[in-house]
Short mmCIF file of C-alpha atoms in Angstrom, two decimals:
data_model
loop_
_atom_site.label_atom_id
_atom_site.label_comp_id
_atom_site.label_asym_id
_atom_site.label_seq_id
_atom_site.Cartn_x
_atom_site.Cartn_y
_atom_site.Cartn_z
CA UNK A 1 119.29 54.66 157.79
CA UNK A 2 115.98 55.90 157.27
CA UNK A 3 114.20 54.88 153.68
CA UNK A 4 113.54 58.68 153.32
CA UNK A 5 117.17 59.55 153.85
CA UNK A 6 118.05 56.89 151.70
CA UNK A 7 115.98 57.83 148.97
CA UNK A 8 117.15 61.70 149.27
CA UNK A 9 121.11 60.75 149.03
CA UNK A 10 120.42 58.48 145.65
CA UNK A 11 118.03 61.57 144.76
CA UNK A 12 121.80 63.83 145.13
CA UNK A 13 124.20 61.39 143.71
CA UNK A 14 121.60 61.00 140.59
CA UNK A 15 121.86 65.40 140.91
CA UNK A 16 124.99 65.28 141.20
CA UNK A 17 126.03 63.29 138.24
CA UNK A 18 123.41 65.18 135.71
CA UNK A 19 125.52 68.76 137.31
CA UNK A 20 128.73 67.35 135.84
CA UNK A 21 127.32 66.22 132.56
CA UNK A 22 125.50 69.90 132.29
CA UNK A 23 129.02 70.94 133.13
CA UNK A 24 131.17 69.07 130.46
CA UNK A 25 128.42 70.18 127.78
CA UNK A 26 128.56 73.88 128.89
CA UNK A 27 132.51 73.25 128.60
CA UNK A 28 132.44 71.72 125.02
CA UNK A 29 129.77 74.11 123.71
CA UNK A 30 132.40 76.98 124.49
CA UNK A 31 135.16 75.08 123.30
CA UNK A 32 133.07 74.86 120.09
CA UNK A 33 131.58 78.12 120.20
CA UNK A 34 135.45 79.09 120.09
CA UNK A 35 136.14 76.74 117.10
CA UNK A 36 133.37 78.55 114.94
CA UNK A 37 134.64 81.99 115.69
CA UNK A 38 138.18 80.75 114.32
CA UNK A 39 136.01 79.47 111.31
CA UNK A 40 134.29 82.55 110.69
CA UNK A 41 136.60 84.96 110.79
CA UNK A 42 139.30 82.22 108.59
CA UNK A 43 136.27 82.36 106.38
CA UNK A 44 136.04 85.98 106.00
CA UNK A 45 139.57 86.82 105.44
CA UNK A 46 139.73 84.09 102.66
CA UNK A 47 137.01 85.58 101.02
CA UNK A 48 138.29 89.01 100.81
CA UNK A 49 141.44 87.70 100.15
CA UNK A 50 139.90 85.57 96.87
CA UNK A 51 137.86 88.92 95.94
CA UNK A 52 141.27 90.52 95.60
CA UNK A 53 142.83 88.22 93.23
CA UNK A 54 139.61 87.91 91.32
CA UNK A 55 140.23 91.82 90.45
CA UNK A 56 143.81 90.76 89.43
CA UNK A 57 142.68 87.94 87.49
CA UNK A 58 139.69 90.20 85.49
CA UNK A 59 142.88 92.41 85.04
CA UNK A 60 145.14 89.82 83.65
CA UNK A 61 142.59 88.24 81.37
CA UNK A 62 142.08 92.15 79.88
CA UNK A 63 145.76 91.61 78.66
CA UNK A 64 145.39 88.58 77.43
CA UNK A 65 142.42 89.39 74.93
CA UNK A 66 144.81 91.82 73.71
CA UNK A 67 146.97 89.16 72.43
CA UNK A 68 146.27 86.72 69.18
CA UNK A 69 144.52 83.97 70.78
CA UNK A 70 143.43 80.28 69.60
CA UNK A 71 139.64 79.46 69.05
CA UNK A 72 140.42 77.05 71.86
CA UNK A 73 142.02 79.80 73.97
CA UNK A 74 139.05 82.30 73.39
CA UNK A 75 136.65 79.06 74.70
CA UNK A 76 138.88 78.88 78.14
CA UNK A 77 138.66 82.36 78.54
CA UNK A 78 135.03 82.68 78.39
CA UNK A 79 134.64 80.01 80.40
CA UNK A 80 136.86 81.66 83.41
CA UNK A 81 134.63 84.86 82.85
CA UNK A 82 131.78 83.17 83.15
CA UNK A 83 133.00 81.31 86.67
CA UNK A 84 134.51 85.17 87.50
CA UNK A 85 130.41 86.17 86.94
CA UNK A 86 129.19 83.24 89.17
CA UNK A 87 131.48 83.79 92.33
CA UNK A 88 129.95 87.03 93.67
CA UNK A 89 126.70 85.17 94.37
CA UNK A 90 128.50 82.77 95.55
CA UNK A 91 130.05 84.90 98.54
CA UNK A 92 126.67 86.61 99.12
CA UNK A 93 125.61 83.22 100.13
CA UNK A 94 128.58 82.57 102.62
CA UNK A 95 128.53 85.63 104.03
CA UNK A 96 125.18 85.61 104.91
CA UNK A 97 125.92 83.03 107.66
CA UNK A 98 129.16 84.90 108.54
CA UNK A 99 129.20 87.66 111.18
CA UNK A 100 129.45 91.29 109.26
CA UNK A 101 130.24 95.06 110.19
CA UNK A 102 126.31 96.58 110.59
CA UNK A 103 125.94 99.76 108.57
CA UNK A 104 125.12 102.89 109.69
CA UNK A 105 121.91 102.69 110.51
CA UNK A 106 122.12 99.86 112.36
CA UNK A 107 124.95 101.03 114.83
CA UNK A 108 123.17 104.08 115.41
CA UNK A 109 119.95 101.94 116.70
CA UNK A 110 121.55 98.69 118.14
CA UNK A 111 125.15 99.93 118.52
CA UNK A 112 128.08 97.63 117.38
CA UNK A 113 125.98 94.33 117.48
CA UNK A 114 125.83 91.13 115.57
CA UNK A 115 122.62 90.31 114.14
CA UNK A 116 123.78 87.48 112.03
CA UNK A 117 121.58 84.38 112.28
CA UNK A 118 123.72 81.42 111.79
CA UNK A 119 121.88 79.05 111.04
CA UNK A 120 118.99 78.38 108.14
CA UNK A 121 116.06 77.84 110.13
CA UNK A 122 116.70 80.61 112.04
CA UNK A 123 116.85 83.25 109.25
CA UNK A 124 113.50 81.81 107.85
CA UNK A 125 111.36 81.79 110.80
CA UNK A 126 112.79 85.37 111.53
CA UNK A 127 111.90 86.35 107.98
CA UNK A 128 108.35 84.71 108.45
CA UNK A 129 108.02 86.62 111.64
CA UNK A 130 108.91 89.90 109.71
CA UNK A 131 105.85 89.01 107.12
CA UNK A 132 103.51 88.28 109.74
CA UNK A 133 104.87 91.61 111.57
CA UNK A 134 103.79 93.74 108.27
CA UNK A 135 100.62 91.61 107.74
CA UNK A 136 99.08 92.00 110.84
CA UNK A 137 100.28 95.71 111.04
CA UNK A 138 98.91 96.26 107.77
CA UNK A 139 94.88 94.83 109.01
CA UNK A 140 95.03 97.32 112.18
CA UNK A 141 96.34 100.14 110.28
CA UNK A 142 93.27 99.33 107.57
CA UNK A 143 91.08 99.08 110.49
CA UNK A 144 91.87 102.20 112.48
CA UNK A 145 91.87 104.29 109.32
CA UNK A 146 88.55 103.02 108.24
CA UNK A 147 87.31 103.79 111.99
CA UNK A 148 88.94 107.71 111.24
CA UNK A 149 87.70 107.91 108.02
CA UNK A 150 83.95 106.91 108.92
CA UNK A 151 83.21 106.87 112.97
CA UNK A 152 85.76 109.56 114.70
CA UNK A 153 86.83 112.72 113.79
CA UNK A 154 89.34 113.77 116.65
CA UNK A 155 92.68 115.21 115.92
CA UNK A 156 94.20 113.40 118.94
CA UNK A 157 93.09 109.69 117.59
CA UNK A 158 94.47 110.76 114.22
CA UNK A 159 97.55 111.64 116.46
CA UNK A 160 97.65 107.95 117.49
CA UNK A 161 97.40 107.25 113.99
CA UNK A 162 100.11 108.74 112.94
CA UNK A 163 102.24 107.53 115.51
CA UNK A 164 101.61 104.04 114.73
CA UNK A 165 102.43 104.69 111.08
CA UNK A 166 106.12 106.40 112.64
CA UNK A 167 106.60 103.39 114.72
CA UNK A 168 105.35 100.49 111.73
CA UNK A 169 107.82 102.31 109.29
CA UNK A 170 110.83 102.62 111.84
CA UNK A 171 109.97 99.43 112.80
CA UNK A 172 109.99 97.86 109.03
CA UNK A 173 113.79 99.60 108.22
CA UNK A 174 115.62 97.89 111.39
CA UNK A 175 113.68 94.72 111.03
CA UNK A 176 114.73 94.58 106.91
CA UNK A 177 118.26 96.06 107.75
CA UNK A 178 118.61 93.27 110.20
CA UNK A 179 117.09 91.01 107.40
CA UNK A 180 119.88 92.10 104.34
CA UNK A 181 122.63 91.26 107.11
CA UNK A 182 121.23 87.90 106.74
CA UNK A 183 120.85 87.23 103.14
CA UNK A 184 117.53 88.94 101.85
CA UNK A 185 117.94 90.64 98.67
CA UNK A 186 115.94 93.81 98.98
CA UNK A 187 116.30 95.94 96.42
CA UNK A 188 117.71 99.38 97.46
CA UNK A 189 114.08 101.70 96.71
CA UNK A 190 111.29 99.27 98.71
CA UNK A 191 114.32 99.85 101.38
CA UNK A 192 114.36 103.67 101.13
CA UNK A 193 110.44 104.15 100.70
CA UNK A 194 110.38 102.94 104.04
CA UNK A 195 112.42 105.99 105.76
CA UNK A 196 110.35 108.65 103.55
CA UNK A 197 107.36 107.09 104.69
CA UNK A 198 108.72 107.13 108.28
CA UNK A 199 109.24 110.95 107.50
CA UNK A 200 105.89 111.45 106.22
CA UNK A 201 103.80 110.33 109.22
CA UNK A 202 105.92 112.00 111.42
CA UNK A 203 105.43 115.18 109.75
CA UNK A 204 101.79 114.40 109.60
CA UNK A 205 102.21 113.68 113.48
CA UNK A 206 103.46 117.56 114.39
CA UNK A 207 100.78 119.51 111.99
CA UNK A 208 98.62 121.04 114.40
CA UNK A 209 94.98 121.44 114.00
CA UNK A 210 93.55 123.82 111.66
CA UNK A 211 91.25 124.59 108.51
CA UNK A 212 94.10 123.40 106.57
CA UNK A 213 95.03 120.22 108.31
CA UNK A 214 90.90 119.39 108.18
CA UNK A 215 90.88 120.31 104.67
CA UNK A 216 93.51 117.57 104.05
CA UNK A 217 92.55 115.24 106.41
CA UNK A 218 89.95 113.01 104.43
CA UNK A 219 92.03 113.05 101.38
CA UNK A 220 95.14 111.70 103.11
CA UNK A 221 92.57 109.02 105.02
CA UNK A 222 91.40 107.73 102.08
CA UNK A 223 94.79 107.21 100.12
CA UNK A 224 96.08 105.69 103.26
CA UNK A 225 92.79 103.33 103.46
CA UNK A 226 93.06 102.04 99.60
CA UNK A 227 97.14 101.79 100.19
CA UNK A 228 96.37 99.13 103.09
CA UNK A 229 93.68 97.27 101.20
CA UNK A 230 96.27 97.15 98.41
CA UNK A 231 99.16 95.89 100.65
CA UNK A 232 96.82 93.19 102.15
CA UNK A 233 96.02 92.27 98.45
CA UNK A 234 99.35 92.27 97.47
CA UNK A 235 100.99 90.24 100.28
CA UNK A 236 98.70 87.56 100.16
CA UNK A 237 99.51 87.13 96.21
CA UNK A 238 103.21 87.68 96.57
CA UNK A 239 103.46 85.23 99.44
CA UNK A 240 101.57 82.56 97.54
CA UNK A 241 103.68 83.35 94.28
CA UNK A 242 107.27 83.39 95.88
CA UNK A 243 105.86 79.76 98.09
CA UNK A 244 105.53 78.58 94.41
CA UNK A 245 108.94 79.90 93.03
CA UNK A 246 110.85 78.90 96.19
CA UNK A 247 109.16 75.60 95.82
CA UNK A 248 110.30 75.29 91.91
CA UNK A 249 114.21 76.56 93.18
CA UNK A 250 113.62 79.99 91.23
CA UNK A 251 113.55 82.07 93.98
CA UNK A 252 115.57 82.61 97.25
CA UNK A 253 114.79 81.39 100.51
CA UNK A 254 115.04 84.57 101.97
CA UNK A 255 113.04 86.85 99.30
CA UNK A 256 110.29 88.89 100.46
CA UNK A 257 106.86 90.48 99.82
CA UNK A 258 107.50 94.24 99.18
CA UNK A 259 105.16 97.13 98.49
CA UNK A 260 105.61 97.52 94.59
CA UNK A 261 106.74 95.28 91.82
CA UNK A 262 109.28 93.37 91.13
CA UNK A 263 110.86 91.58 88.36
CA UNK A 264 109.62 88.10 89.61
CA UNK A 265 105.96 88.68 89.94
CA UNK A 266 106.16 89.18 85.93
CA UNK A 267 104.38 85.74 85.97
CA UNK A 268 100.64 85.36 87.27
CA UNK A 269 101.13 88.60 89.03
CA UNK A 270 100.45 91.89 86.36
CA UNK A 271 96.65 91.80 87.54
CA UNK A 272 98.15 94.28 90.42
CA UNK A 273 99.85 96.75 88.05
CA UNK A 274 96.87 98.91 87.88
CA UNK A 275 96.39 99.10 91.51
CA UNK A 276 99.82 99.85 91.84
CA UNK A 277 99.98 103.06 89.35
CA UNK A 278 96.52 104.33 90.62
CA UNK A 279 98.46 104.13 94.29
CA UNK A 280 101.37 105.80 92.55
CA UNK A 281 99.46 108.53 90.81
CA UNK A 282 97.23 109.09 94.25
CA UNK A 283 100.70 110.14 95.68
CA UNK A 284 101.36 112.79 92.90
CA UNK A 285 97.69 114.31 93.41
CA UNK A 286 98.51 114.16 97.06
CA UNK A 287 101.73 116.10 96.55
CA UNK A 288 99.85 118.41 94.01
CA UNK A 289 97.22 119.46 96.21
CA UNK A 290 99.79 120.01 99.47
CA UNK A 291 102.06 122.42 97.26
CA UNK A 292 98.41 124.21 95.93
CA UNK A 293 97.64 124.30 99.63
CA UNK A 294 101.31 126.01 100.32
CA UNK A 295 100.85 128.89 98.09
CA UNK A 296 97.45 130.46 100.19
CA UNK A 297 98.24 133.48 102.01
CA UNK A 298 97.31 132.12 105.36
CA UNK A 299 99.05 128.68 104.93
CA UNK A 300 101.70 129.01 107.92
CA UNK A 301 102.97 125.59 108.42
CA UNK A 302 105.65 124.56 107.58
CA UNK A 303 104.04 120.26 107.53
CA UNK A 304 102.67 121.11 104.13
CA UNK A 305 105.49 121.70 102.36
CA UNK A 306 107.31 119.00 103.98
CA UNK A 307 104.60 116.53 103.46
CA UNK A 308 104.33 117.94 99.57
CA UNK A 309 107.93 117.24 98.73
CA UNK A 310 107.79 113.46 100.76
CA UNK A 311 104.30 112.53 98.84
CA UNK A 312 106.01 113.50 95.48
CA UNK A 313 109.48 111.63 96.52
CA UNK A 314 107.30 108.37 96.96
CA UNK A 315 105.35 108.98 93.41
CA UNK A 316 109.15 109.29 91.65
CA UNK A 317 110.86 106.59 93.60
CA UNK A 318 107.78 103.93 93.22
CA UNK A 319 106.60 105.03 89.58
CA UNK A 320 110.12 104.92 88.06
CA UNK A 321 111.22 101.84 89.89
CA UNK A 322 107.55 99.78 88.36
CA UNK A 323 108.63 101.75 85.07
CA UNK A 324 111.69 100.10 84.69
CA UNK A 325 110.60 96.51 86.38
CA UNK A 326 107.87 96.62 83.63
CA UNK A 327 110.52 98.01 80.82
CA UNK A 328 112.81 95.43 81.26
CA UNK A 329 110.38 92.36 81.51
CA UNK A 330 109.14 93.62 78.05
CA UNK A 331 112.48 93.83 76.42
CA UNK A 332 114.07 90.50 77.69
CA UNK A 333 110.37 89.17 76.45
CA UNK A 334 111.15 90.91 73.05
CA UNK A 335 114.78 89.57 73.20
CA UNK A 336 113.26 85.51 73.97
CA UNK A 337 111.14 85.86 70.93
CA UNK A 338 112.80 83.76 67.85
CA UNK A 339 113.67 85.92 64.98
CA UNK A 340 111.23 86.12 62.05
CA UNK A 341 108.04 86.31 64.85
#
C-alpha cells in the first residue's frame, strides 16, 4: 500500500472518530437543552404558584393582627412581613434568567420570540453593547448637528438628520425592552421619553420646507447640539459612578446610564442637576415658541402643533420625574438626620 494511501485512511479513521464524538456531544447538548426547558418552565410555574399563596398568606396574617397577640407573636409576625417584602426581588432575579411572554411592543417588532439571555455574561456584554450603542450614537449625532448648525444649511441633510434621530430612538426602545426582559431595572419615564422622542424626529422628518420650518430650524439645532454634549457628559459620569456602586454591591449588575436623574447618582453626581433643568426648561421654550408659531395666520402645518405638544410632553415627563428624584433624596436625608440636629 502506498505511504500516501496509508497516510489518507489513518487521516479518515482519525475523521471518523472526531464525527462520532461531534455526534454524541450534539446528542447530549439536546438531551440537556431538553432538561433546562423542563427546569424553566418547573421554575416558572412554582413561582407563580408561591406568588399565589404569598397573597393568601398577606391575607391570613391581616386576620391575625386582628386578634390579641403576644409581644413574641407581634415579633414573628413582623418578621414574616418583612421576608413577604424581600421575596418579590427575589423572583425578579429568577425570572430574569427564565424565558418570559414579550410585551406588546416587542411582539409587534420581533413577533413571539424569546429574547431571554440565560446566562450572566451574556446579559452584561449585551448591556455593555447597548451603552456603547448610545455612546457612539450620541458623538455622531453631536457631530452631524454641529456640521448643520455651522457648515450646511440643506433641508435634505437635515432630512438625514432626522432620520437618524427616528432610527437611534426606535432603536434605543427595542434594545431596552429586550434589556428589562433580562433583568435591567429601567424606570418606566427614561423608557417612555424614548417613544416621544421617536415621535418628535419623525414629525420633524415630514415638515416640509418653509419660512416657518427655517425660522425654527436653528433653535431646534442648538437644543439638540447642547442635549448631546450633555448626554456625552452624563454617560461618561454615570458609567464611572454605577462601575463604583456595582463594585461596592450597591447597585445591580444590569443598571444603566439613562438620560435624567436618578435616585442613585444622589452621591458625587448633583454637579449635573443644572444641566439637566436648563435641558428641561429648553424643552418648555421649545414647546412655547412652536404653539406661538401655531397661532400665525399663515402657519398651515400641521408638524408644529405636533412637535409643540411632544416638546412640552418631554419638559413634564423629565422635569417632574428629577422633581421627585430630588424630593425624595432630600426627605429620606431629612429623615437620616438624628433628632435634636
Amino acid at each position: 500500500m502506498p505511504p500516501s494511501l496509508t497516510a489518507a485512511l489513518q487521516e479518515w479513521e482519525s475523521l471518523e472518530k472526531e464525527y462520532h464524538q461531534i455526534q454524541e456531544s450534539q446528542r447530549l447538548y439536546l438531551q440537556k437543552l431538553d432538561e433546562v426547558s423542563k427546569l424553566q418552565s418547573n421554575c416558572s410555574s412554582s413561582i407563580s404558584h408561591h406568588r399565589s399563596r404569598l397573597k393568601d398568606m398577606s391575607q391570613l396574617m391581616k386576620k391575625c393582627n386582628k386578634e390579641r397577640l403576644t409581644e413574641e407573636d407581634v415579633k414573628t409576625l413582623d418578621e414574616i412581613k418583612e421576608h413577604i417584602k424581600a421575596r418579590p426581588n427575589t423572583f425578579f432575579e429568577m425570572e430574569a434568567f427564565l424565558p418570559k411572554k414579550n410585551g406588546l411592543y416587542l411582539n409587534l417588532v420581533l413577533g413571539n420570540v424569546s429574547v431571554t439571555l440565560l446566562s450572566k455574561q451574556s446579559k452584561f456584554a449585551y448591556k455593555d453593547e447597548y451603552e456603547k450603542f448610545k455612546l457612539y450614537l450620541t458623538v455622531i449625532l453631536l457631530l452631524f448637528t454641529f456640521m448643520c448648525y455651522f457648515f450646511v444649511s440643506y433641508r435634505l441633510v437635515d432630512a438625514i438628520l432626522n432620520f437618524l434621530l427616528v432610527w437611534y430612538y426606535c432603536t434605543l426602545t427595542i434594545r431596552e425592552s429586550i434589556l428589562i426582559s433580562n433583568g435591567s431595572r429601567i424606570k418606566g419615564w427614561w423608557v417612555f421619553h424614548h417613544y416621544v422622542s421617536a415621535f418628535l424626529s419623525g414629525v420633524m422628518l415630514t415638515w416640509p420646507d418653509g419660512y416657518l420650518y427655517q425660522n425654527f430650524r436653528n433653535q431646534f439645532l442648538a437644543f439638540s447640539l447642547y442635549q448631546s454634549m450633555v448626554h456625552c457628559m452624563q454617560y461618561y459620569y454615570q458609567s464611572g459612578c454605577l462601575y463604583r456602586l456595582r463594585t461596592l454591591g450597591e447597585r445591580h449588575n444590569m443598571d444603566l446610564t439613562v438620560e435624567g436623574f436618578q435616585s442613585w447618582m444622589w452621591q458625587g453626581l448633583t454637579f449635573l442637576l443644572p444641566f439637566l433643568f436648563f435641558g428641561h426648561f429648553w424643552q418648555l421654550y421649545n414647546g412655547l415658541s412652536l404653539f406661538r408659531m401655531a397661532r400665525l395666520p399663515d402657519c398651515k402645518e400641521w408638524q408644529v402643533s405636533m412637535c409643540g405638544i411632544s416638546f412640552l410632553i418631554l419638559f413634564m415627563g423629565n422635569f417632574l420625574t428629577t422633581v421627585a428624584v430630588v424630593r425624595t433624596k432630600l426627605k429620606s436625608k431629612d429623615q437620616a438626620k438624628p433628632k435634636g440636629q
